[in-house]
Short mmCIF file of C-alpha atoms in Angstrom, two decimals:
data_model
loop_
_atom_site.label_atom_id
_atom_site.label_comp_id
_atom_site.label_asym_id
_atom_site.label_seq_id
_atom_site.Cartn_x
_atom_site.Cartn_y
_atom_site.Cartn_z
CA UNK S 1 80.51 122.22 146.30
CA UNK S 2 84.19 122.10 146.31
CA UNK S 3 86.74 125.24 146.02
CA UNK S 4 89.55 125.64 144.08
CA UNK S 5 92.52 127.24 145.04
CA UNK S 6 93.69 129.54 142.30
CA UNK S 7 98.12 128.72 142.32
CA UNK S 8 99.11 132.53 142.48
CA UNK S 9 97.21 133.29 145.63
CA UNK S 10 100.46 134.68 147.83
CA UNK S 11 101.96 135.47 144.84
CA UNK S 12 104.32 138.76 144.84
CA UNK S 13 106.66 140.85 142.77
CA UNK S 14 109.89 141.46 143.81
CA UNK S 15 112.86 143.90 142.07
CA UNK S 16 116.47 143.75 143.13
CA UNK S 17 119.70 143.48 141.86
CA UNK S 18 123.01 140.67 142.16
CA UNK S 19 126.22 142.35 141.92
CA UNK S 20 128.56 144.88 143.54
CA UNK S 21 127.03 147.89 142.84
CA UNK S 22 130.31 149.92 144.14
CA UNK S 23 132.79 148.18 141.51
CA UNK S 24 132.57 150.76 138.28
CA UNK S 25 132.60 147.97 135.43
CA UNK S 26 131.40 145.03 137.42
CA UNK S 27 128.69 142.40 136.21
CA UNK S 28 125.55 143.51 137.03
CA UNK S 29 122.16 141.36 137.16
CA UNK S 30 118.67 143.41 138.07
CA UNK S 31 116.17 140.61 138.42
CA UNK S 32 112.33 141.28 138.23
CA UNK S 33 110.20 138.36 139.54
CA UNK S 34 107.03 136.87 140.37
CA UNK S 35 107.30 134.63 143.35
CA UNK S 36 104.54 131.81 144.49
CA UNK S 37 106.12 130.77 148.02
CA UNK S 38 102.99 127.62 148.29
CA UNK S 39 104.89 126.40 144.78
CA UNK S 40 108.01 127.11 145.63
CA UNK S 41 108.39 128.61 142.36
CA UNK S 42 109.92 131.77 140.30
CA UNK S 43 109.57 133.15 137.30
CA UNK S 44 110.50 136.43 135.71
CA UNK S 45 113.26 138.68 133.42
CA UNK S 46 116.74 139.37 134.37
CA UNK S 47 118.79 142.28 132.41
CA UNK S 48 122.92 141.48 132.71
CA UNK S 49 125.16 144.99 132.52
CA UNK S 50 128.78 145.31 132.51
CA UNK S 51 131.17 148.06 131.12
CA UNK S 52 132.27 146.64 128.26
CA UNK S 53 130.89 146.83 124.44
CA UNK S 54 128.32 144.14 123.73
CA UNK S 55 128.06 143.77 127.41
CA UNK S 56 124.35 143.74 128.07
CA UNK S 57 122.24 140.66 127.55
CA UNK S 58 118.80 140.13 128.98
CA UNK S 59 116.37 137.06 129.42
CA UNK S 60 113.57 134.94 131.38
CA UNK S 61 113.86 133.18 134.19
CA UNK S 62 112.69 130.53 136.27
CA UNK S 63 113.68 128.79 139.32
CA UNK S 64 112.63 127.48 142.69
CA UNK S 65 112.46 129.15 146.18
CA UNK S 66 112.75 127.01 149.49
CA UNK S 67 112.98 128.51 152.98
CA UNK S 68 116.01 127.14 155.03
CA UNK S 69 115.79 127.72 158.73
CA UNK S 70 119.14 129.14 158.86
CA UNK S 71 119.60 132.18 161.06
CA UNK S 72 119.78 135.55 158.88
CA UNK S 73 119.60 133.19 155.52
CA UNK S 74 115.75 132.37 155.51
CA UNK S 75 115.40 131.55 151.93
CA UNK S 76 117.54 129.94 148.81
CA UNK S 77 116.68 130.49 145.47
CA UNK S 78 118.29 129.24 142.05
CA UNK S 79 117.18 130.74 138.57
CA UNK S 80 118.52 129.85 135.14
CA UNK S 81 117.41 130.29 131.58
CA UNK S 82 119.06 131.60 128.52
CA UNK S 83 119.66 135.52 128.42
CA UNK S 84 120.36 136.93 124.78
CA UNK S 85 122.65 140.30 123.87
CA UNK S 86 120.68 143.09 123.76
CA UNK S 87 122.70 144.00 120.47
CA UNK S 88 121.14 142.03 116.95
CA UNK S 89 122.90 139.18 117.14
CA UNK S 90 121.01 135.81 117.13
CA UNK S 91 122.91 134.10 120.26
CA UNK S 92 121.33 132.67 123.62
CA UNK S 93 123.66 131.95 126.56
CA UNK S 94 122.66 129.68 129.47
CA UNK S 95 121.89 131.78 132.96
CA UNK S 96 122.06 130.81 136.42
CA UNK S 97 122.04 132.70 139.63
CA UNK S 98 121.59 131.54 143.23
CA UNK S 99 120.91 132.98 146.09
CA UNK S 100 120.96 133.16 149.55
CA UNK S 101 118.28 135.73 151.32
CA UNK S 102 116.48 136.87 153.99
CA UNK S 103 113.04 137.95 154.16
CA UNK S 104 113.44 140.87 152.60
CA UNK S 105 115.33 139.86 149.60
CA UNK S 106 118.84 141.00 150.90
CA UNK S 107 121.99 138.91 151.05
CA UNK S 108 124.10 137.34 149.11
CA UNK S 109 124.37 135.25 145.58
CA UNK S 110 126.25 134.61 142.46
CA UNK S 111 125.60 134.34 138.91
CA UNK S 112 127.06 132.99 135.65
CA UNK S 113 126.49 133.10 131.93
CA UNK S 114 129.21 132.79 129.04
CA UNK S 115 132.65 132.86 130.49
CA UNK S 116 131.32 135.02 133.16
CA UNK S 117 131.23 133.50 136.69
CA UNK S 118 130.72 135.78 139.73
CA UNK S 119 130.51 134.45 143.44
CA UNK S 120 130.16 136.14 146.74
CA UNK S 121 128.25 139.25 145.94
CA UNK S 122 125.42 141.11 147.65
CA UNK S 123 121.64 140.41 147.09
CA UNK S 124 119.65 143.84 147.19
CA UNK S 125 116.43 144.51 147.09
CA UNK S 126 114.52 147.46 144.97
CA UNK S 127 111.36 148.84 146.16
CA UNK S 128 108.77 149.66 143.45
#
């Protein structure tokens, strides 16, 4: 008899955000994922926020996860898909975020969509 190994097993959720969180106005991502480490893969919904009108879009995800053996930067992980305004307007804008984490989701990563490119800001992670 033979087994088969179901492909979420190690699978978790993880909640966090990409952005400076102190900068009023600022581009913000919060990223929900699911996350199968044996795959290397991602997959999940990302909601964009900024301070100005029409300034929220929201999307899915995917993306790969590799560990890197690099001191206090244990994993790397790149998402992209399209996000879409959260106000009725047909329009979808290409996504892509990368990051550079520890083990508990916290360091630092960038994102762009649209004109919008940000670099260089902290990774945090949010429990629940």
């Amino acid at each position: 008899m033979t087994t088969a190994t179901s492909p979420i097993i190690g699978a978790y959720l993880v909640k966090g955000t990409i952005g400076n969180t102190q900068l009023l106005g600022a581009p913000l991502v919060t990223y929900a994922l699911v996350v199968v480490p044996g795959q290397h893969h991602v997959s999940g919904h990302v909601n964009v926020t900024q301070a100005t009108e029409n300034g929220n879009y929201s999307g899915n995800v995917t993306g790969k996860i590799f560990a890197t053996g690099y001191g206090n930067v244990t994993q790397v992980v790149s998402l992209h898909g399209l996000i879409h305004p959260d106000a009725p307007m047909p329009l979808e804008i290409p996504f892509e975020a990368h990051l550079a984490i520890n083990g508990e989701w916290v360091g630092t990563g960038g994102f762009s969509y649209g004109n919008v490119h940000v670099e260089h800001v902290p990774v945090k992670h949010l429990a629940g």
